């Protein structure tokens, strides 16, 4: 806890926001300019989706951008050749990985090039210029780490974000009356 408190105090505001409410991007149907600099000089990212497991598709690949790392979540029904093109290894080899992984530039594959551009863009858009990339395949033990960032989902002992806001509103309303 002390490490996270110290790191949280030293992060720029944008990084703090990413730590509290990370960005989740779907790698399906990415425009070709993702990861490149736009007209305003900023890196172009796909639209972020809400941090809810309802938004995940059975055959998609998703990128979660936190302040401390980038998590690439690979759904169970993702094509094996897509995984091979992104990471250069099979799904079975990737499932055994618990440390940072390398993303290939994709070569001739447009999808892999877009994913590489997005992740490279996320890394260069940070103040410390490098975020480790972790690949998580659905059903592996690292699943819990990935879903721990999903603040809009309800867990056993904690309200979802929406439920928390409703509870807060009820508490304030009760005190005002």
XYZ file of C-alpha atoms in Angstrom:
177
model
C 0.000 0.000 0.000
C 2.810 2.398 0.820
C 4.300 1.888 -2.648
C 0.997 2.717 -4.352
C 0.411 5.725 -2.111
C 3.868 7.116 -2.899
C 3.490 6.459 -6.598
C 0.000 7.971 -6.634
C 1.316 11.157 -4.992
C 4.056 11.557 -7.615
C 1.970 10.885 -10.739
C 0.736 13.677 -13.016
C -3.029 14.272 -12.965
C -3.639 12.346 -16.209
C -1.842 9.321 -14.787
C -3.871 9.517 -11.549
C -7.085 9.497 -13.571
C -5.872 6.439 -15.500
C -5.081 4.738 -12.192
C -8.515 5.409 -10.685
C -10.545 4.871 -13.875
C -8.466 3.182 -16.595
C -9.334 3.332 -20.297
C -10.582 0.194 -22.019
C -10.289 -0.055 -25.792
C -11.718 -2.695 -28.117
C -9.361 -3.699 -30.900
C -12.252 -4.668 -33.167
C -12.963 -2.298 -36.077
C -10.122 0.146 -35.405
C -9.763 3.107 -37.780
C -6.442 3.159 -39.706
C -5.103 6.309 -37.975
C -5.005 4.753 -34.470
C -1.700 5.311 -32.669
C -0.629 8.120 -34.998
C -0.514 11.824 -34.287
C -3.644 13.735 -35.275
C -3.930 17.273 -36.576
C -3.705 18.633 -33.038
C -0.438 16.757 -32.415
C -1.990 14.314 -29.955
C -2.034 10.557 -30.462
C -5.328 9.212 -31.858
C -6.981 6.470 -29.777
C -10.162 4.500 -30.452
C -13.198 5.430 -28.376
C -12.933 4.116 -24.815
C -15.630 1.747 -23.625
C -17.022 1.530 -20.103
C -15.348 -0.706 -17.544
C -18.037 -3.358 -17.493
C -17.768 -7.009 -18.461
C -20.980 -6.550 -20.459
C -18.924 -4.667 -23.067
C -16.564 -7.590 -23.712
C -17.224 -9.716 -26.786
C -16.534 -13.444 -26.940
C -14.083 -13.142 -29.836
C -12.491 -9.778 -29.175
C -9.188 -8.434 -27.958
C -9.271 -5.533 -25.511
C -6.595 -3.182 -24.214
C -6.817 -1.829 -20.656
C -4.614 1.208 -20.045
C -3.795 1.710 -16.370
C -1.205 4.026 -14.912
C 1.124 1.109 -14.185
C 0.689 -1.269 -17.099
C -1.181 -2.187 -20.249
C -3.289 -5.336 -20.153
C -4.227 -7.043 -23.416
C -7.254 -9.255 -22.748
C -7.844 -12.024 -25.256
C -11.351 -13.512 -25.241
C -11.752 -17.261 -25.413
C -13.062 -17.379 -29.019
C -10.322 -15.215 -30.546
C -8.800 -16.739 -33.682
C -5.438 -18.423 -32.966
C -3.805 -16.814 -36.013
C -4.675 -13.350 -34.602
C -2.856 -14.197 -31.375
C 0.098 -15.520 -33.379
C 0.277 -12.306 -35.427
C 0.104 -10.040 -32.362
C 2.499 -11.846 -30.044
C 4.506 -14.192 -32.253
C 3.560 -17.208 -30.113
C 0.616 -19.569 -29.867
C -2.241 -19.113 -27.399
C -0.981 -22.063 -25.337
C 2.468 -20.502 -24.945
C 0.936 -17.133 -24.124
C -1.392 -18.643 -21.504
C 1.633 -19.732 -19.461
C 3.120 -16.222 -19.416
C 2.774 -14.178 -16.228
C 5.282 -11.430 -17.018
C 5.416 -8.651 -19.595
C 5.194 -9.692 -23.249
C 6.275 -8.158 -26.543
C 3.807 -7.029 -29.189
C 4.908 -7.570 -32.801
C 4.573 -4.736 -35.285
C 2.249 -6.915 -37.354
C 4.151 -6.917 -40.624
C 1.573 -7.148 -43.407
C -1.427 -7.728 -41.140
C -3.492 -4.544 -40.796
C -5.163 -5.648 -37.539
C -1.840 -6.447 -35.842
C -0.320 -3.173 -37.097
C -3.260 -1.260 -35.595
C -2.896 -3.030 -32.244
C 0.842 -2.356 -32.235
C 0.244 1.317 -33.095
C -2.309 1.646 -30.273
C -0.050 0.083 -27.644
C 2.990 2.040 -28.836
C 0.878 5.204 -28.737
C -0.202 4.476 -25.169
C 3.414 3.958 -24.141
C 4.705 7.148 -25.767
C 1.822 9.202 -24.379
C 3.013 8.573 -20.801
C 5.467 10.623 -18.809
C 7.721 7.645 -18.047
C 7.620 6.386 -21.677
C 7.324 2.695 -20.909
C 4.457 0.663 -19.591
C 4.830 -3.108 -19.409
C 2.354 -5.052 -21.545
C 0.675 -8.118 -20.040
C -1.308 -10.583 -22.132
C -4.258 -12.188 -20.366
C -6.211 -15.005 -21.965
C -9.753 -15.518 -20.727
C -9.903 -18.252 -18.105
C -6.306 -17.948 -16.879
C -5.432 -16.897 -13.310
C -4.531 -13.358 -14.430
C -8.208 -12.869 -15.287
C -8.778 -11.622 -11.733
C -6.177 -8.872 -12.155
C -7.817 -7.652 -15.350
C -11.348 -7.650 -13.943
C -10.280 -5.939 -10.709
C -10.176 -2.684 -12.729
C -13.801 -3.045 -13.831
C -15.326 -0.531 -11.446
C -18.733 -0.613 -13.099
C -19.230 -4.297 -12.309
C -20.538 -5.469 -8.989
C -18.313 -7.754 -6.954
C -19.233 -9.809 -3.895
C -18.579 -7.202 -1.228
C -18.527 -3.968 -3.189
C -21.221 -1.985 -4.971
C -20.846 -1.259 -8.666
C -20.152 2.380 -9.494
C -23.793 2.951 -10.424
C -25.029 1.244 -7.242
C -22.586 3.295 -5.177
C -23.936 6.545 -6.681
C -27.530 5.448 -5.998
C -26.633 4.546 -2.408
C -24.873 7.884 -1.975
C -27.906 9.739 -3.322
C -30.213 7.842 -0.946
C -27.930 8.629 2.018
C -27.755 12.335 1.156
C -31.522 12.495 0.590
C -32.178 10.846 3.946
C -29.927 13.306 5.767
C -31.498 16.318 4.037
C -35.024 15.286 5.089
